[in-house]
């Protein structure tokens, strides 16, 4: 008997009062009973629209049917055929625009909580699984992957499962890309990411950290001197944008990426950490996307009063609705229709030569009004006459988007890119150079985990075809 409730089983969460004092995960996950009850809301439609919304085509109704029967390990096996990072995707995928956005139960109520069920199944497996995955037989071919974010991990996983000898080269000291340095612990615990990466290592994938391709060694060297037959570039889009307003070089101005990296990778929230982030009391985050919400919610947990400064209105905020709601619950103040024009230095009148005078002492802003729509279809913000005012802050975090780092392009002759730095690829992820593939944010600019994973899978298929066809020609 299907469960005809019009609403999802609610997700148990930490209360806002409790969670702003810690970095622990906000959403606590379904119990077995809640998962089975939610799974029974799925109608197992003939026309599986939810699957059309999933970029990696997980057999969603099939895994949900197994959950409804209480066969959680079988559900996990079904998900694993399409996704190498289910505990991650169950937590951070924007399901409302993907699988859940297509669910027929969403027409007259809330869709089935597909993301929450995926998370439940992956967590169940990670807690209870006894047996290590079978190591595939090696086929004798070597592939190098640049970057250990979701694009690189998913490409590595698919190739390793087919017997390739895969090595990931990662610039940072910890693998995972944005999953470890960007998305905060309270949305995606780092041991969840580690567990998924450990699964890849068990498949035989090697991960070499602290290697910046383009500096430590080049793609050409990887192929010519180290014998990799193909390379996948999954180097992401980690280069931050700034506003180019006066004062952006003051102490206390961060890009959201730097701020989040300090907190997530350098654990600035721990008392023994030596980063200076702990001392800020009034923080402005400039921008209105998901990254801005993450930075603001981290700053709030560090004890600061936090403002989101955004030049359009609440309706135009690009962040996920759920993220905005969480930020509001946590006491973050939204200064919408507001735009910074200058970051002001702190002036110690008693001691004008004090080094503290190079720190942020406030932010000059103007109010905005929404005019006629621009090329993007959104109403263009225009400055309201005589609205200049000063926001009293000691830290400014710029969250205005990112673009791909030009390092790989500048060190790889003939690699074609867009004017903004995105690597140009065909529908299979092949770049302008033979044997070199790319995918994820390095190609699309900042996007989503699941799209990066989808691109990694597509390229893995193409790399397999490429190497096997070369082998056949050689045989
Ligand atoms: C703060 C934040 C929050 C986000 N939240 C969400 C969310 O909730 N849901 C969602 O779907 N998406 C979210 N995203 C977007 C998502 O994380 C990215 O789209 C996704 O991680 C892109 O994957 P990728 O593998 O292409 O790149 P990345 O995850 O950026 O990984 C690239 C890796 O390559 C490494 N690298 C770069 N250059 C080199 C080099 N020259 N040599 C060696 N290694 C190199 C980097 O160090 C990095 O580890 C968020 C992004 C940010 C910044």
XYZ file of C-alpha atoms and ligand atoms in Angstrom:
528
model
C 0.000 0.000 0.000
C 1.616 3.360 -0.994
C 1.831 6.074 1.625
C -0.417 8.827 0.207
C 0.758 11.582 2.594
C 1.122 14.857 0.680
C 4.203 15.875 2.629
C 7.693 14.419 3.042
C 8.733 12.848 6.303
C 10.460 15.816 7.955
C 14.227 15.660 8.342
C 15.332 15.693 11.983
C 17.681 18.686 12.464
C 19.649 20.475 15.171
C 17.733 23.533 16.417
C 19.050 26.927 15.203
C 19.953 27.996 18.788
C 22.014 24.859 19.252
C 23.657 24.675 15.831
C 25.053 28.234 15.691
C 27.350 27.166 18.534
C 28.884 24.196 16.714
C 30.024 22.938 13.312
C 28.228 19.594 13.543
C 25.894 18.511 10.768
C 22.574 20.392 10.785
C 20.447 17.620 9.229
C 20.573 14.434 11.292
C 19.223 11.890 8.793
C 16.224 9.551 8.709
C 15.775 6.570 11.005
C 15.044 3.196 9.348
C 11.314 3.629 10.093
C 11.223 7.144 8.601
C 13.105 5.961 5.489
C 10.735 3.035 4.906
C 7.706 5.269 5.444
C 9.059 7.878 3.005
C 9.987 5.221 0.423
C 6.378 4.046 0.442
C 5.357 7.462 -0.953
C 7.001 6.488 -4.287
C 4.413 5.316 -6.846
C 7.040 3.523 -8.970
C 5.680 5.285 -12.067
C 5.900 3.601 -15.460
C 7.358 6.748 -16.938
C 10.244 7.394 -14.543
C 10.464 11.180 -14.771
C 12.712 11.408 -11.694
C 15.447 9.546 -13.568
C 15.304 12.079 -16.409
C 16.154 14.749 -13.840
C 19.236 12.903 -12.571
C 22.435 13.779 -14.485
C 23.971 10.353 -13.618
C 20.721 8.433 -14.217
C 20.421 6.573 -10.913
C 17.624 3.941 -11.087
C 15.686 5.946 -8.482
C 12.366 4.034 -8.285
C 14.282 0.725 -8.090
C 16.448 1.764 -5.142
C 13.456 3.342 -3.389
C 11.467 0.094 -3.814
C 14.287 -1.749 -2.011
C 14.219 0.807 0.813
C 10.449 0.289 1.158
C 11.159 -3.450 1.604
C 13.872 -2.707 4.197
C 16.578 -4.118 1.848
C 18.987 -1.222 2.346
C 22.178 -2.915 1.091
C 20.408 -3.897 -2.134
C 19.285 -0.284 -2.502
C 22.924 0.786 -2.090
C 24.115 -1.612 -4.798
C 21.589 -0.084 -7.226
C 22.734 3.496 -6.506
C 26.403 2.532 -6.737
C 25.979 1.385 -10.343
C 25.509 5.060 -11.337
C 27.031 7.160 -8.565
C 30.383 6.862 -6.816
C 29.509 9.477 -4.149
C 25.971 8.736 -2.871
C 26.491 9.985 0.706
C 27.722 13.288 -0.751
C 24.987 13.669 -3.382
C 22.255 12.750 -0.901
C 23.379 15.740 1.138
C 24.309 18.482 -1.323
C 22.549 17.899 -4.666
C 19.956 20.549 -5.557
C 17.270 17.821 -5.818
C 14.491 20.415 -6.104
C 15.727 21.257 -9.641
C 16.616 17.676 -10.559
C 15.045 14.317 -9.566
C 12.567 15.712 -7.027
C 11.665 18.562 -9.407
C 10.243 15.924 -11.821
C 8.522 13.653 -9.240
C 4.768 13.301 -9.932
C 4.032 13.369 -6.200
C 5.206 16.993 -6.368
C 2.197 17.993 -8.491
C -0.295 17.772 -5.633
C 1.994 18.010 -2.640
C 5.657 17.498 -1.878
C 7.789 15.181 -4.037
C 9.251 11.991 -2.592
C 12.347 12.935 -0.518
C 14.740 11.228 -2.957
C 17.833 13.040 -1.674
C 17.120 12.143 1.947
C 16.580 8.495 0.964
C 19.820 8.405 -1.018
C 21.641 9.825 2.011
C 19.969 7.285 4.316
C 20.996 4.347 2.123
C 24.611 5.533 1.782
C 24.941 6.227 5.525
C 23.412 2.833 6.327
C 25.956 1.160 4.062
C 28.901 3.156 5.440
C 27.910 2.230 8.995
C 27.102 -1.443 8.432
C 29.019 -2.732 5.399
C 31.382 -5.550 6.266
C 32.953 -6.562 2.981
C 35.462 -4.498 0.988
C 34.583 -4.039 -2.716
C 36.173 -6.513 -5.154
C 39.373 -5.129 -6.686
C 38.967 -5.247 -10.472
C 41.595 -7.051 -12.551
C 44.106 -4.558 -13.996
C 44.042 -4.127 -17.768
C 47.564 -2.691 -17.988
C 46.604 0.836 -19.128
C 47.391 4.008 -17.167
C 45.293 7.156 -16.873
C 46.160 10.373 -14.983
C 43.477 12.555 -13.404
C 44.156 16.161 -12.452
C 42.124 17.263 -9.433
C 40.295 15.184 -6.826
C 36.929 16.989 -6.816
C 33.720 15.192 -7.827
C 34.627 15.281 -11.558
C 38.031 13.655 -11.015
C 36.753 11.175 -8.422
C 33.878 10.003 -10.587
C 36.109 9.629 -13.675
C 38.684 7.742 -11.562
C 36.045 5.436 -10.100
C 34.547 4.461 -13.468
C 37.968 3.801 -15.000
C 39.252 1.845 -11.991
C 36.152 -0.375 -12.101
C 37.139 -1.246 -15.701
C 40.638 -2.249 -14.652
C 42.582 0.943 -15.460
C 45.578 1.899 -13.358
C 44.407 5.366 -12.260
C 46.451 8.045 -10.477
C 44.947 11.315 -9.246
C 47.225 14.358 -8.912
C 45.866 16.884 -6.425
C 47.288 20.341 -5.635
C 46.050 20.464 -2.022
C 47.161 18.260 0.851
C 43.738 16.606 1.186
C 41.676 15.063 -1.640
C 38.034 15.973 -2.288
C 38.110 19.412 -3.993
C 35.259 21.709 -2.976
C 33.742 18.826 -0.999
C 36.516 19.257 1.573
C 37.726 22.843 1.224
C 34.482 24.629 0.303
C 31.293 23.005 1.567
C 31.231 23.394 5.362
C 31.292 20.545 7.858
C 27.749 21.357 9.040
C 26.369 20.565 5.562
C 28.791 17.826 4.546
C 30.874 16.198 7.297
C 34.416 15.581 6.110
C 34.504 11.995 7.358
C 31.580 11.278 4.987
C 33.744 12.499 2.080
C 36.777 10.605 3.402
C 34.790 7.378 3.592
C 33.740 7.740 -0.064
C 37.338 8.490 -1.109
C 38.575 5.477 0.903
C 36.170 3.364 -1.187
C 37.970 4.583 -4.338
C 41.367 3.750 -2.855
C 40.073 0.244 -2.129
C 39.311 -0.006 -5.854
C 43.027 0.639 -6.448
C 42.943 4.386 -7.298
C 46.187 6.124 -6.233
C 46.006 9.722 -4.982
C 49.125 11.921 -5.021
C 48.500 15.120 -3.049
C 50.568 18.350 -2.971
C 51.210 18.153 -6.736
C 50.262 21.194 -8.785
C 50.045 20.131 -12.424
C 51.480 23.011 -14.445
C 54.067 23.730 -11.729
C 55.343 20.457 -10.197
C 54.986 18.673 -13.542
C 53.187 19.285 -16.825
C 50.555 17.288 -18.713
C 53.112 16.686 -21.434
C 55.501 15.138 -18.885
C 52.705 12.956 -17.492
C 52.046 11.534 -20.948
C 55.525 11.475 -22.471
C 57.748 10.671 -19.483
C 55.429 8.861 -17.081
C 53.517 6.872 -19.682
C 49.928 7.905 -18.987
C 47.926 7.140 -22.130
C 45.171 9.639 -21.372
C 44.655 12.547 -18.976
C 41.420 13.896 -17.476
C 41.469 17.526 -16.284
C 39.058 18.076 -13.390
C 40.781 21.102 -11.899
C 37.607 23.008 -11.021
C 37.013 26.751 -10.969
C 38.763 27.995 -7.873
C 39.905 31.456 -8.978
C 37.865 34.047 -7.024
C 36.461 37.288 -8.431
C 36.657 40.616 -6.610
C 34.678 43.853 -7.076
C 37.696 46.057 -7.856
C 36.573 48.681 -5.354
C 38.974 50.656 -3.120
C 40.004 48.872 0.074
C 39.847 45.283 -1.161
C 43.517 44.785 -0.203
C 42.908 45.621 3.486
C 43.501 43.004 6.189
C 40.185 41.318 6.924
C 39.007 41.117 3.293
C 38.757 37.523 2.072
C 37.454 35.720 -0.966
C 34.782 33.235 0.131
C 37.070 30.430 -1.112
C 39.951 31.541 1.115
C 37.680 32.044 4.115
C 36.015 28.651 3.700
C 39.350 26.903 3.064
C 40.758 28.320 6.293
C 37.729 27.088 8.184
C 37.241 23.718 6.499
C 40.823 22.655 5.854
C 42.707 24.674 8.492
C 39.997 24.234 11.139
C 39.885 27.913 12.095
C 36.929 27.152 14.362
C 39.059 25.128 16.769
C 40.620 26.944 19.710
C 44.109 25.606 18.892
C 43.952 26.873 15.287
C 46.373 29.705 14.505
C 44.328 31.452 11.787
C 43.125 34.945 12.685
C 39.542 34.374 11.553
C 38.319 33.798 15.089
C 38.619 37.428 16.136
C 36.107 39.095 13.749
C 32.900 40.330 15.337
C 30.896 41.963 12.509
C 31.163 40.319 9.118
C 29.712 41.369 5.740
C 29.404 38.686 3.056
C 28.976 40.262 -0.376
C 26.897 38.091 -2.753
C 23.703 36.053 -2.674
C 24.581 32.550 -3.882
C 25.084 29.247 -2.072
C 28.734 29.994 -1.451
C 27.778 33.302 0.221
C 25.318 31.432 2.477
C 28.036 28.919 3.436
C 30.520 31.680 4.281
C 27.883 33.629 6.254
C 26.787 30.564 8.235
C 30.435 29.754 9.057
C 31.072 33.322 10.241
C 27.937 33.079 12.413
C 29.265 29.906 14.014
C 32.523 31.736 14.705
C 30.457 34.073 16.906
C 30.134 37.099 14.600
C 27.105 39.218 13.736
C 26.740 38.569 10.011
C 25.249 40.517 7.089
C 24.548 39.255 3.605
C 25.000 42.261 1.319
C 23.271 41.696 -2.027
C 22.454 44.214 -4.739
C 19.120 42.702 -5.801
C 16.054 41.715 -3.672
C 15.190 38.604 -1.616
C 13.265 37.087 -4.570
C 16.318 37.334 -6.800
C 18.748 35.605 -4.393
C 20.400 32.833 -6.437
C 21.024 30.588 -3.385
C 18.880 27.499 -2.754
C 15.701 28.371 -0.826
C 16.608 25.890 1.908
C 20.010 27.545 2.415
C 18.428 31.002 2.701
C 15.869 29.676 5.213
C 18.629 28.089 7.305
C 20.630 31.336 7.221
C 17.599 33.358 8.365
C 16.876 30.872 11.181
C 20.479 31.256 12.314
C 20.101 35.030 12.681
C 21.955 36.216 9.570
C 20.811 39.711 8.578
C 19.966 40.209 4.898
C 20.868 43.654 3.554
C 19.364 43.252 0.110
C 19.202 46.056 -2.487
C 22.549 47.186 -1.090
C 25.891 47.405 -2.907
C 29.372 48.120 -1.516
C 31.356 50.964 -3.088
C 34.413 51.107 -0.803
C 35.972 49.174 2.073
C 37.251 51.599 4.672
C 40.374 51.220 6.825
C 40.193 51.207 10.595
C 41.707 54.491 11.881
C 43.222 54.483 15.358
C 43.330 58.261 16.033
C 45.608 57.806 19.085
C 48.107 55.833 17.067
C 47.902 56.701 13.350
C 50.940 54.500 12.545
C 49.404 51.388 14.112
C 49.485 48.326 11.802
C 45.817 47.871 12.777
C 45.107 50.819 10.468
C 45.527 48.465 7.552
C 42.489 46.443 8.729
C 38.853 46.732 7.720
C 37.026 49.461 9.682
C 33.727 49.581 7.769
C 32.149 49.277 4.356
C 30.639 52.183 2.424
C 27.462 51.032 0.641
C 24.705 52.491 -1.513
C 21.081 51.397 -1.675
C 19.747 50.052 -4.952
C 16.411 50.018 -6.776
C 15.366 47.487 -9.382
C 14.990 48.934 -12.883
C 14.138 47.332 -16.247
C 15.212 43.703 -16.891
C 18.782 43.189 -18.200
C 20.084 40.571 -20.697
C 19.723 37.833 -18.036
C 15.998 38.657 -17.691
C 16.518 39.831 -14.083
C 15.665 43.428 -13.131
C 18.804 45.567 -13.259
C 19.794 47.165 -9.935
C 20.314 50.950 -10.136
C 21.793 53.204 -7.456
C 19.323 55.188 -5.314
C 20.393 58.832 -5.190
C 21.779 60.060 -1.827
C 21.659 56.590 -0.222
C 25.344 56.292 0.740
C 25.855 54.853 4.223
C 28.481 52.978 6.223
C 28.070 49.416 7.457
C 30.058 48.930 10.657
C 32.047 45.729 9.976
C 35.581 44.445 10.677
C 35.627 41.697 8.027
C 34.399 41.512 4.421
C 34.024 38.247 2.505
C 33.649 38.569 -1.267
C 31.474 35.844 -2.748
C 31.028 36.975 -6.337
C 31.750 33.767 -8.233
C 34.884 32.011 -9.440
C 36.498 31.008 -12.719
C 38.957 28.280 -13.797
C 42.595 28.888 -12.877
C 44.630 29.669 -16.068
C 47.663 27.601 -14.911
C 46.887 24.431 -16.871
C 45.956 26.310 -20.028
C 49.151 28.379 -19.854
C 51.337 25.275 -19.487
C 49.602 23.031 -22.047
C 50.333 24.080 -25.611
C 47.317 24.027 -27.908
C 44.678 23.514 -25.178
C 41.697 25.565 -26.392
C 39.705 27.556 -23.831
C 36.840 30.036 -23.757
C 37.676 33.736 -23.241
C 36.756 33.337 -19.535
C 39.029 30.324 -19.057
C 36.657 27.330 -19.415
C 38.320 24.429 -21.249
C 36.575 23.697 -24.572
C 35.470 20.063 -24.968
C 33.232 18.046 -27.303
C 30.184 16.055 -26.112
C 32.505 13.281 -24.850
C 34.724 15.584 -22.843
C 37.579 15.518 -25.406
C 39.623 18.741 -25.473
C 41.412 20.177 -28.497
C 44.316 17.769 -27.754
C 44.370 14.052 -28.429
C 44.194 11.910 -25.298
C 43.353 14.883 -23.051
C 39.824 15.083 -21.644
C 38.212 17.564 -19.232
C 35.013 18.042 -17.268
C 33.332 19.636 -14.265
C 33.769 23.263 -13.240
C 37.005 23.533 -15.279
C 34.767 23.285 -18.362
C 31.441 24.793 -17.283
C 32.559 27.348 -14.689
C 31.098 27.050 -11.163
C 28.191 24.546 -11.323
C 27.141 21.532 -9.209
C 28.584 18.343 -7.753
C 26.326 16.063 -9.759
C 27.054 17.819 -13.084
C 30.781 17.483 -12.374
C 30.271 13.787 -11.597
C 28.258 13.327 -14.795
C 31.075 14.937 -16.815
C 33.620 12.639 -15.122
C 31.544 9.582 -16.111
C 31.134 10.755 -19.717
C 34.878 11.297 -20.035
C 35.632 7.887 -18.446
C 33.548 6.205 -21.185
C 35.320 8.201 -23.877
C 38.790 7.496 -22.422
C 37.976 3.775 -22.324
C 36.862 3.880 -25.993
C 39.960 5.884 -26.959
C 42.470 3.564 -25.264
C 40.717 0.377 -26.388
C 40.487 1.552 -30.015
C 44.208 2.464 -29.978
C 44.950 -0.977 -28.548
C 42.874 -2.675 -31.265
C 44.696 -0.685 -33.964
C 48.030 -1.704 -32.426
C 47.057 -5.407 -32.081
C 31.378 26.829 -0.930
C 30.753 26.014 -2.019
C 29.565 25.358 -1.775
C 28.972 24.580 -2.764
N 27.818 23.912 -2.472
C 27.287 23.077 -3.393
C 26.130 22.301 -3.100
O 25.566 22.386 -2.010
N 25.652 21.452 -4.050
C 26.253 21.331 -5.269
O 25.813 20.514 -6.076
N 27.331 22.083 -5.599
C 27.871 22.941 -4.683
N 28.979 23.676 -4.999
C 29.580 23.530 -6.335
C 30.351 22.211 -6.448
O 31.067 21.955 -5.265
C 31.275 22.244 -7.650
O 30.479 22.456 -8.801
C 32.032 20.917 -7.795
O 32.817 20.660 -6.654
C 32.917 20.950 -9.035
O 33.649 19.765 -9.059
P 35.042 19.682 -9.844
O 35.529 18.308 -9.603
O 34.857 20.164 -11.216
O 36.001 20.755 -9.128
P 36.490 20.976 -7.633
O 35.572 20.402 -6.633
O 36.794 22.432 -7.549
O 37.854 20.168 -7.562
C 38.960 20.556 -8.328
C 40.217 20.025 -7.664
O 41.308 20.222 -8.539
C 42.437 20.661 -7.805
N 43.323 21.376 -8.713
C 43.114 22.582 -9.298
N 44.145 22.906 -10.085
C 45.029 21.876 -9.995
C 46.316 21.637 -10.574
N 46.873 22.520 -11.415
N 46.965 20.486 -10.255
C 46.399 19.570 -9.396
N 45.194 19.759 -8.824
C 44.516 20.894 -9.127
C 41.825 21.540 -6.736
O 42.698 21.709 -5.620
C 40.570 20.753 -6.376
O 40.824 19.824 -5.351
C 29.581 24.489 -4.040
C 30.758 25.189 -4.309
C 31.357 25.943 -3.313
C 32.637 26.690 -3.612
